[in-house]
Amino acid sequence: MTNEIPQPLLQGSFDGRNAFAQLVRDALATAAREGWREITLVDASFEDWPLGERSVIDSLQAWSKTGRSFSIIAKRYDTMLAKHHRFVTWRGQWSHIIDARGVPSMDAAEFPSAIYSPSWVMCRLDPVRSKGVAGMETARRVLLREQINELISKSSPAFAATTLGL
C-alpha cells in the first residue's frame, strides 16, 4: 500500500468531461479529509456528474458528521433517481443534514453547474463541453454564493429522502 500525498484542489480552469468528473471526485475527497462544514452542489439534472460512483459515496460518507450541512439544488431529479442509485441511498441515510431543493421553472440552459464551499468553489461555465474554473478567490466564492441564494429564493423542497408507495 502506498501513501499518496493528497494534491491540492485545482486553482484555475478545467476542460472536458474527464477533468470535470475527476474534479468532483477530488473536491468531495478533500471535503472529507479537511472537514468542510458546508457543501452545496448545483446543476440542472446532475446527469453527467459522477455521483453514483462508489468513491464519491465513500467520500461523502467520510464527510458526513455532526454539524455538517449539504445542499443540493436542481431543476429536476429524475436523472438522479435513474442514474445515481448509490447517491440516492446515501441521501436517504443522511436526510437530516441534506437540504434538497428544486427550481423546475428555471431554464436548464441558465442553471449554474457548480460546487460551493466556504473555502473553494468550482463552476462549469460551459456544461455541454464541461469547461469551467475553480478556485479559492473571495470574489468567485461570493459570486457563486449570491447565485445560490437567488436559486434558493426561487426553489422549493424536492428530491424526497424516502418515497411512500401504496
mmCIF file with all atom_site columns, C-alpha atoms in Angstrom:
data_model
loop_
_atom_site.group_PDB
_atom_site.id
_atom_site.type_symbol
_atom_site.label_atom_id
_atom_site.label_alt_id
_atom_site.label_comp_id
_atom_site.label_asym_id
_atom_site.label_entity_id
_atom_site.label_seq_id
_atom_site.pdbx_PDB_ins_code
_atom_site.Cartn_x
_atom_site.Cartn_y
_atom_site.Cartn_z
_atom_site.occupancy
_atom_site.B_iso_or_equiv
_atom_site.pdbx_formal_charge
_atom_site.auth_seq_id
_atom_site.auth_comp_id
_atom_site.auth_asym_id
_atom_site.auth_atom_id
_atom_site.pdbx_PDB_model_num
ATOM 1   C CA . MET A 1 1   ? 0.000   0.000  0.000   1.00 0.00 ? 1   MET A CA 1
ATOM 2   C CA . THR A 1 2   ? 1.380   3.390  -0.946  1.00 0.00 ? 2   THR A CA 1
ATOM 3   C CA . ASN A 1 3   ? 0.751   6.561  0.980   1.00 0.00 ? 3   ASN A CA 1
ATOM 4   C CA . GLU A 1 4   ? -0.214  9.092  -1.614  1.00 0.00 ? 4   GLU A CA 1
ATOM 5   C CA . ILE A 1 5   ? 0.085   12.710 -0.645  1.00 0.00 ? 5   ILE A CA 1
ATOM 6   C CA . PRO A 1 6   ? -3.205  14.433 -1.471  1.00 0.00 ? 6   PRO A CA 1
ATOM 7   C CA . GLN A 1 7   ? -2.871  17.020 -4.201  1.00 0.00 ? 7   GLN A CA 1
ATOM 8   C CA . PRO A 1 8   ? -4.345  20.472 -3.599  1.00 0.00 ? 8   PRO A CA 1
ATOM 9   C CA . LEU A 1 9   ? -7.588  21.223 -5.396  1.00 0.00 ? 9   LEU A CA 1
ATOM 10  C CA . LEU A 1 10  ? -7.420  22.872 -8.779  1.00 0.00 ? 10  LEU A CA 1
ATOM 11  C CA . GLN A 1 11  ? -6.964  26.635 -8.868  1.00 0.00 ? 11  GLN A CA 1
ATOM 12  C CA . GLY A 1 12  ? -7.761  27.644 -12.413 1.00 0.00 ? 12  GLY A CA 1
ATOM 13  C CA . SER A 1 13  ? -9.512  26.323 -15.482 1.00 0.00 ? 13  SER A CA 1
ATOM 14  C CA . PHE A 1 14  ? -10.509 22.793 -16.452 1.00 0.00 ? 14  PHE A CA 1
ATOM 15  C CA . ASP A 1 15  ? -11.676 21.402 -19.779 1.00 0.00 ? 15  ASP A CA 1
ATOM 16  C CA . GLY A 1 16  ? -13.561 18.224 -20.627 1.00 0.00 ? 16  GLY A CA 1
ATOM 17  C CA . ARG A 1 17  ? -15.822 15.632 -19.016 1.00 0.00 ? 17  ARG A CA 1
ATOM 18  C CA . ASN A 1 18  ? -12.991 13.567 -17.568 1.00 0.00 ? 18  ASN A CA 1
ATOM 19  C CA . ALA A 1 19  ? -11.373 16.610 -15.962 1.00 0.00 ? 19  ALA A CA 1
ATOM 20  C CA . PHE A 1 20  ? -14.743 17.715 -14.580 1.00 0.00 ? 20  PHE A CA 1
ATOM 21  C CA . ALA A 1 21  ? -15.604 14.280 -13.168 1.00 0.00 ? 21  ALA A CA 1
ATOM 22  C CA . GLN A 1 22  ? -12.182 13.984 -11.534 1.00 0.00 ? 22  GLN A CA 1
ATOM 23  C CA . LEU A 1 23  ? -12.537 17.454 -10.043 1.00 0.00 ? 23  LEU A CA 1
ATOM 24  C CA . VAL A 1 24  ? -15.870 16.451 -8.459  1.00 0.00 ? 24  VAL A CA 1
ATOM 25  C CA . ARG A 1 25  ? -14.226 13.317 -7.008  1.00 0.00 ? 25  ARG A CA 1
ATOM 26  C CA . ASP A 1 26  ? -11.245 15.337 -5.747  1.00 0.00 ? 26  ASP A CA 1
ATOM 27  C CA . ALA A 1 27  ? -13.425 18.045 -4.222  1.00 0.00 ? 27  ALA A CA 1
ATOM 28  C CA . LEU A 1 28  ? -15.558 15.592 -2.244  1.00 0.00 ? 28  LEU A CA 1
ATOM 29  C CA . ALA A 1 29  ? -12.476 13.648 -1.096  1.00 0.00 ? 29  ALA A CA 1
ATOM 30  C CA . THR A 1 30  ? -10.921 16.942 0.039   1.00 0.00 ? 30  THR A CA 1
ATOM 31  C CA . ALA A 1 31  ? -14.153 17.899 1.825   1.00 0.00 ? 31  ALA A CA 1
ATOM 32  C CA . ALA A 1 32  ? -13.956 14.652 3.803   1.00 0.00 ? 32  ALA A CA 1
ATOM 33  C CA . ARG A 1 33  ? -10.244 14.970 4.518   1.00 0.00 ? 33  ARG A CA 1
ATOM 34  C CA . GLU A 1 34  ? -10.381 18.657 5.525   1.00 0.00 ? 34  GLU A CA 1
ATOM 35  C CA . GLY A 1 35  ? -13.760 18.529 7.256   1.00 0.00 ? 35  GLY A CA 1
ATOM 36  C CA . TRP A 1 36  ? -15.599 21.145 5.223   1.00 0.00 ? 36  TRP A CA 1
ATOM 37  C CA . ARG A 1 37  ? -18.669 22.116 7.235   1.00 0.00 ? 37  ARG A CA 1
ATOM 38  C CA . GLU A 1 38  ? -20.795 23.043 4.218   1.00 0.00 ? 38  GLU A CA 1
ATOM 39  C CA . ILE A 1 39  ? -21.130 21.729 0.669   1.00 0.00 ? 39  ILE A CA 1
ATOM 40  C CA . THR A 1 40  ? -23.604 22.823 -1.990  1.00 0.00 ? 40  THR A CA 1
ATOM 41  C CA . LEU A 1 41  ? -23.991 21.073 -5.343  1.00 0.00 ? 41  LEU A CA 1
ATOM 42  C CA . VAL A 1 42  ? -25.908 22.826 -8.106  1.00 0.00 ? 42  VAL A CA 1
ATOM 43  C CA . ASP A 1 43  ? -26.848 21.529 -11.566 1.00 0.00 ? 43  ASP A CA 1
ATOM 44  C CA . ALA A 1 44  ? -29.925 21.318 -13.760 1.00 0.00 ? 44  ALA A CA 1
ATOM 45  C CA . SER A 1 45  ? -30.004 17.499 -13.615 1.00 0.00 ? 45  SER A CA 1
ATOM 46  C CA . PHE A 1 46  ? -26.618 16.114 -12.403 1.00 0.00 ? 46  PHE A CA 1
ATOM 47  C CA . GLU A 1 47  ? -26.744 13.801 -15.406 1.00 0.00 ? 47  GLU A CA 1
ATOM 48  C CA . ASP A 1 48  ? -23.006 13.793 -16.096 1.00 0.00 ? 48  ASP A CA 1
ATOM 49  C CA . TRP A 1 49  ? -21.766 14.096 -12.512 1.00 0.00 ? 49  TRP A CA 1
ATOM 50  C CA . PRO A 1 50  ? -20.043 11.006 -11.022 1.00 0.00 ? 50  PRO A CA 1
ATOM 51  C CA . LEU A 1 51  ? -22.414 10.935 -8.034  1.00 0.00 ? 51  LEU A CA 1
ATOM 52  C CA . GLY A 1 52  ? -23.220 7.246  -8.385  1.00 0.00 ? 52  GLY A CA 1
ATOM 53  C CA . GLU A 1 53  ? -19.601 6.131  -8.090  1.00 0.00 ? 53  GLU A CA 1
ATOM 54  C CA . ARG A 1 54  ? -18.508 4.192  -5.030  1.00 0.00 ? 54  ARG A CA 1
ATOM 55  C CA . SER A 1 55  ? -15.508 6.515  -4.446  1.00 0.00 ? 55  SER A CA 1
ATOM 56  C CA . VAL A 1 56  ? -17.786 9.578  -4.377  1.00 0.00 ? 56  VAL A CA 1
ATOM 57  C CA . ILE A 1 57  ? -20.161 7.943  -1.896  1.00 0.00 ? 57  ILE A CA 1
ATOM 58  C CA . ASP A 1 58  ? -17.200 6.806  0.222   1.00 0.00 ? 58  ASP A CA 1
ATOM 59  C CA . SER A 1 59  ? -16.015 10.428 0.344   1.00 0.00 ? 59  SER A CA 1
ATOM 60  C CA . LEU A 1 60  ? -19.495 11.694 1.245   1.00 0.00 ? 60  LEU A CA 1
ATOM 61  C CA . GLN A 1 61  ? -19.846 9.007  3.914   1.00 0.00 ? 61  GLN A CA 1
ATOM 62  C CA . ALA A 1 62  ? -16.488 10.008 5.427   1.00 0.00 ? 62  ALA A CA 1
ATOM 63  C CA . TRP A 1 63  ? -17.525 13.670 5.277   1.00 0.00 ? 63  TRP A CA 1
ATOM 64  C CA . SER A 1 64  ? -20.929 13.122 6.967   1.00 0.00 ? 64  SER A CA 1
ATOM 65  C CA . LYS A 1 65  ? -20.531 14.130 10.590  1.00 0.00 ? 65  LYS A CA 1
ATOM 66  C CA . THR A 1 66  ? -22.337 16.163 13.196  1.00 0.00 ? 66  THR A CA 1
ATOM 67  C CA . GLY A 1 67  ? -22.525 19.848 12.410  1.00 0.00 ? 67  GLY A CA 1
ATOM 68  C CA . ARG A 1 68  ? -22.195 19.457 8.650   1.00 0.00 ? 68  ARG A CA 1
ATOM 69  C CA . SER A 1 69  ? -24.671 20.629 6.030   1.00 0.00 ? 69  SER A CA 1
ATOM 70  C CA . PHE A 1 70  ? -25.160 19.505 2.457   1.00 0.00 ? 70  PHE A CA 1
ATOM 71  C CA . SER A 1 71  ? -27.389 21.290 -0.030  1.00 0.00 ? 71  SER A CA 1
ATOM 72  C CA . ILE A 1 72  ? -28.304 20.125 -3.481  1.00 0.00 ? 72  ILE A CA 1
ATOM 73  C CA . ILE A 1 73  ? -30.232 22.226 -5.969  1.00 0.00 ? 73  ILE A CA 1
ATOM 74  C CA . ALA A 1 74  ? -31.512 21.067 -9.349  1.00 0.00 ? 74  ALA A CA 1
ATOM 75  C CA . LYS A 1 75  ? -34.117 21.835 -11.943 1.00 0.00 ? 75  LYS A CA 1
ATOM 76  C CA . ARG A 1 76  ? -35.239 18.216 -11.764 1.00 0.00 ? 76  ARG A CA 1
ATOM 77  C CA . TYR A 1 77  ? -34.164 14.999 -10.041 1.00 0.00 ? 77  TYR A CA 1
ATOM 78  C CA . ASP A 1 78  ? -35.452 12.310 -12.417 1.00 0.00 ? 78  ASP A CA 1
ATOM 79  C CA . THR A 1 79  ? -31.955 11.629 -13.771 1.00 0.00 ? 79  THR A CA 1
ATOM 80  C CA . MET A 1 80  ? -30.584 11.436 -10.229 1.00 0.00 ? 80  MET A CA 1
ATOM 81  C CA . LEU A 1 81  ? -33.134 8.769  -9.334  1.00 0.00 ? 81  LEU A CA 1
ATOM 82  C CA . ALA A 1 82  ? -32.484 6.787  -12.517 1.00 0.00 ? 82  ALA A CA 1
ATOM 83  C CA . LYS A 1 83  ? -28.709 7.058  -12.733 1.00 0.00 ? 83  LYS A CA 1
ATOM 84  C CA . HIS A 1 84  ? -27.158 7.663  -9.316  1.00 0.00 ? 84  HIS A CA 1
ATOM 85  C CA . HIS A 1 85  ? -28.568 4.870  -7.123  1.00 0.00 ? 85  HIS A CA 1
ATOM 86  C CA . ARG A 1 86  ? -25.753 4.976  -4.572  1.00 0.00 ? 86  ARG A CA 1
ATOM 87  C CA . PHE A 1 87  ? -26.217 8.707  -4.090  1.00 0.00 ? 87  PHE A CA 1
ATOM 88  C CA . VAL A 1 88  ? -29.988 8.269  -3.675  1.00 0.00 ? 88  VAL A CA 1
ATOM 89  C CA . THR A 1 89  ? -29.345 5.671  -0.950  1.00 0.00 ? 89  THR A CA 1
ATOM 90  C CA . TRP A 1 90  ? -26.774 7.922  0.760   1.00 0.00 ? 90  TRP A CA 1
ATOM 91  C CA . ARG A 1 91  ? -29.213 10.827 0.599   1.00 0.00 ? 91  ARG A CA 1
ATOM 92  C CA . GLY A 1 92  ? -31.834 8.679  2.371   1.00 0.00 ? 92  GLY A CA 1
ATOM 93  C CA . GLN A 1 93  ? -29.409 7.774  5.164   1.00 0.00 ? 93  GLN A CA 1
ATOM 94  C CA . TRP A 1 94  ? -28.276 11.354 5.734   1.00 0.00 ? 94  TRP A CA 1
ATOM 95  C CA . SER A 1 95  ? -31.519 13.249 5.109   1.00 0.00 ? 95  SER A CA 1
ATOM 96  C CA . HIS A 1 96  ? -31.127 15.107 8.423   1.00 0.00 ? 96  HIS A CA 1
ATOM 97  C CA . ILE A 1 97  ? -28.129 17.057 7.060   1.00 0.00 ? 97  ILE A CA 1
ATOM 98  C CA . ILE A 1 98  ? -29.273 17.371 3.436   1.00 0.00 ? 98  ILE A CA 1
ATOM 99  C CA . ASP A 1 99  ? -31.405 20.180 2.055   1.00 0.00 ? 99  ASP A CA 1
ATOM 100 C CA . ALA A 1 100 ? -32.616 19.193 -1.414  1.00 0.00 ? 100 ALA A CA 1
ATOM 101 C CA . ARG A 1 101 ? -34.260 21.975 -3.417  1.00 0.00 ? 101 ARG A CA 1
ATOM 102 C CA . GLY A 1 102 ? -35.794 22.169 -6.864  1.00 0.00 ? 102 GLY A CA 1
ATOM 103 C CA . VAL A 1 103 ? -36.276 25.039 -9.301  1.00 0.00 ? 103 VAL A CA 1
ATOM 104 C CA . PRO A 1 104 ? -38.383 23.449 -12.072 1.00 0.00 ? 104 PRO A CA 1
ATOM 105 C CA . SER A 1 105 ? -39.387 26.817 -13.537 1.00 0.00 ? 105 SER A CA 1
ATOM 106 C CA . MET A 1 106 ? -35.837 27.834 -14.409 1.00 0.00 ? 106 MET A CA 1
ATOM 107 C CA . ASP A 1 107 ? -34.466 27.205 -17.895 1.00 0.00 ? 107 ASP A CA 1
ATOM 108 C CA . ALA A 1 108 ? -31.893 24.381 -17.783 1.00 0.00 ? 108 ALA A CA 1
ATOM 109 C CA . ALA A 1 109 ? -29.515 26.378 -20.005 1.00 0.00 ? 109 ALA A CA 1
ATOM 110 C CA . GLU A 1 110 ? -29.383 29.148 -17.385 1.00 0.00 ? 110 GLU A CA 1
ATOM 111 C CA . PHE A 1 111 ? -28.935 26.818 -14.422 1.00 0.00 ? 111 PHE A CA 1
ATOM 112 C CA . PRO A 1 112 ? -25.491 27.006 -12.786 1.00 0.00 ? 112 PRO A CA 1
ATOM 113 C CA . SER A 1 113 ? -23.385 23.859 -12.576 1.00 0.00 ? 113 SER A CA 1
ATOM 114 C CA . ALA A 1 114 ? -21.180 24.183 -9.523  1.00 0.00 ? 114 ALA A CA 1
ATOM 115 C CA . ILE A 1 115 ? -19.781 23.045 -6.207  1.00 0.00 ? 115 ILE A CA 1
ATOM 116 C CA . TYR A 1 116 ? -19.717 25.601 -3.420  1.00 0.00 ? 116 TYR A CA 1
ATOM 117 C CA . SER A 1 117 ? -17.912 25.501 -0.103  1.00 0.00 ? 117 SER A CA 1
ATOM 118 C CA . PRO A 1 118 ? -16.920 28.487 2.007   1.00 0.00 ? 118 PRO A CA 1
ATOM 119 C CA . SER A 1 119 ? -13.260 27.852 1.113   1.00 0.00 ? 119 SER A CA 1
ATOM 120 C CA . TRP A 1 120 ? -13.299 26.602 -2.523  1.00 0.00 ? 120 TRP A CA 1
ATOM 121 C CA . VAL A 1 121 ? -15.677 26.622 -5.495  1.00 0.00 ? 121 VAL A CA 1
ATOM 122 C CA . MET A 1 122 ? -15.964 25.050 -8.926  1.00 0.00 ? 122 MET A CA 1
ATOM 123 C CA . CYS A 1 123 ? -18.160 26.429 -11.706 1.00 0.00 ? 123 CYS A CA 1
ATOM 124 C CA . ARG A 1 124 ? -18.772 24.873 -15.101 1.00 0.00 ? 124 ARG A CA 1
ATOM 125 C CA . LEU A 1 125 ? -19.137 27.867 -17.389 1.00 0.00 ? 125 LEU A CA 1
ATOM 126 C CA . ASP A 1 126 ? -19.950 25.590 -20.344 1.00 0.00 ? 126 ASP A CA 1
ATOM 127 C CA . PRO A 1 127 ? -21.704 22.451 -19.037 1.00 0.00 ? 127 PRO A CA 1
ATOM 128 C CA . VAL A 1 128 ? -22.066 20.948 -22.521 1.00 0.00 ? 128 VAL A CA 1
ATOM 129 C CA . ARG A 1 129 ? -18.293 20.860 -23.021 1.00 0.00 ? 129 ARG A CA 1
ATOM 130 C CA . SER A 1 130 ? -17.516 20.652 -19.292 1.00 0.00 ? 130 SER A CA 1
ATOM 131 C CA . LYS A 1 131 ? -15.326 23.744 -19.299 1.00 0.00 ? 131 LYS A CA 1
ATOM 132 C CA . GLY A 1 132 ? -15.025 25.858 -16.212 1.00 0.00 ? 132 GLY A CA 1
ATOM 133 C CA . VAL A 1 133 ? -12.983 27.347 -13.423 1.00 0.00 ? 133 VAL A CA 1
ATOM 134 C CA . ALA A 1 134 ? -12.216 26.511 -9.827  1.00 0.00 ? 134 ALA A CA 1
ATOM 135 C CA . GLY A 1 135 ? -10.509 28.298 -7.012  1.00 0.00 ? 135 GLY A CA 1
ATOM 136 C CA . MET A 1 136 ? -10.440 29.879 -3.597  1.00 0.00 ? 136 MET A CA 1
ATOM 137 C CA . GLU A 1 137 ? -10.692 33.523 -4.654  1.00 0.00 ? 137 GLU A CA 1
ATOM 138 C CA . THR A 1 138 ? -13.061 35.503 -2.471  1.00 0.00 ? 138 THR A CA 1
ATOM 139 C CA . ALA A 1 139 ? -14.798 37.198 -5.409  1.00 0.00 ? 139 ALA A CA 1
ATOM 140 C CA . ARG A 1 140 ? -15.528 33.849 -7.088  1.00 0.00 ? 140 ARG A CA 1
ATOM 141 C CA . ARG A 1 141 ? -16.910 32.380 -3.841  1.00 0.00 ? 141 ARG A CA 1
ATOM 142 C CA . VAL A 1 142 ? -19.084 35.433 -3.116  1.00 0.00 ? 142 VAL A CA 1
ATOM 143 C CA . LEU A 1 143 ? -20.499 35.482 -6.647  1.00 0.00 ? 143 LEU A CA 1
ATOM 144 C CA . LEU A 1 144 ? -21.433 31.806 -6.520  1.00 0.00 ? 144 LEU A CA 1
ATOM 145 C CA . ARG A 1 145 ? -22.960 32.201 -3.046  1.00 0.00 ? 145 ARG A CA 1
ATOM 146 C CA . GLU A 1 146 ? -25.123 35.033 -4.419  1.00 0.00 ? 146 GLU A CA 1
ATOM 147 C CA . GLN A 1 147 ? -26.236 32.857 -7.349  1.00 0.00 ? 147 GLN A CA 1
ATOM 148 C CA . ILE A 1 148 ? -27.108 30.036 -4.954  1.00 0.00 ? 148 ILE A CA 1
ATOM 149 C CA . ASN A 1 149 ? -29.063 32.382 -2.685  1.00 0.00 ? 149 ASN A CA 1
ATOM 150 C CA . GLU A 1 150 ? -31.034 33.548 -5.744  1.00 0.00 ? 150 GLU A CA 1
ATOM 151 C CA . LEU A 1 151 ? -31.797 29.918 -6.659  1.00 0.00 ? 151 LEU A CA 1
ATOM 152 C CA . ILE A 1 152 ? -32.882 29.143 -3.110  1.00 0.00 ? 152 ILE A CA 1
ATOM 153 C CA . SER A 1 153 ? -35.281 32.089 -3.163  1.00 0.00 ? 153 SER A CA 1
ATOM 154 C CA . LYS A 1 154 ? -36.950 30.588 -6.268  1.00 0.00 ? 154 LYS A CA 1
ATOM 155 C CA . SER A 1 155 ? -36.834 26.983 -5.070  1.00 0.00 ? 155 SER A CA 1
ATOM 156 C CA . SER A 1 156 ? -38.999 24.596 -3.121  1.00 0.00 ? 156 SER A CA 1
ATOM 157 C CA . PRO A 1 157 ? -38.202 21.339 -1.315  1.00 0.00 ? 157 PRO A CA 1
ATOM 158 C CA . ALA A 1 158 ? -37.592 18.465 -3.745  1.00 0.00 ? 158 ALA A CA 1
ATOM 159 C CA . PHE A 1 159 ? -35.963 15.017 -4.061  1.00 0.00 ? 159 PHE A CA 1
ATOM 160 C CA . ALA A 1 160 ? -37.622 13.347 -1.083  1.00 0.00 ? 160 ALA A CA 1
ATOM 161 C CA . ALA A 1 161 ? -35.403 11.169 1.088   1.00 0.00 ? 161 ALA A CA 1
ATOM 162 C CA . THR A 1 162 ? -37.991 8.394  1.032   1.00 0.00 ? 162 THR A CA 1
ATOM 163 C CA . THR A 1 163 ? -40.785 7.504  -1.308  1.00 0.00 ? 163 THR A CA 1
ATOM 164 C CA . LEU A 1 164 ? -44.048 6.218  0.014   1.00 0.00 ? 164 LEU A CA 1
ATOM 165 C CA . GLY A 1 165 ? -45.896 3.698  -2.085  1.00 0.00 ? 165 GLY A CA 1
ATOM 166 C CA . LEU A 1 166 ? -49.270 2.073  -1.809  1.00 0.00 ? 166 LEU A CA 1
#
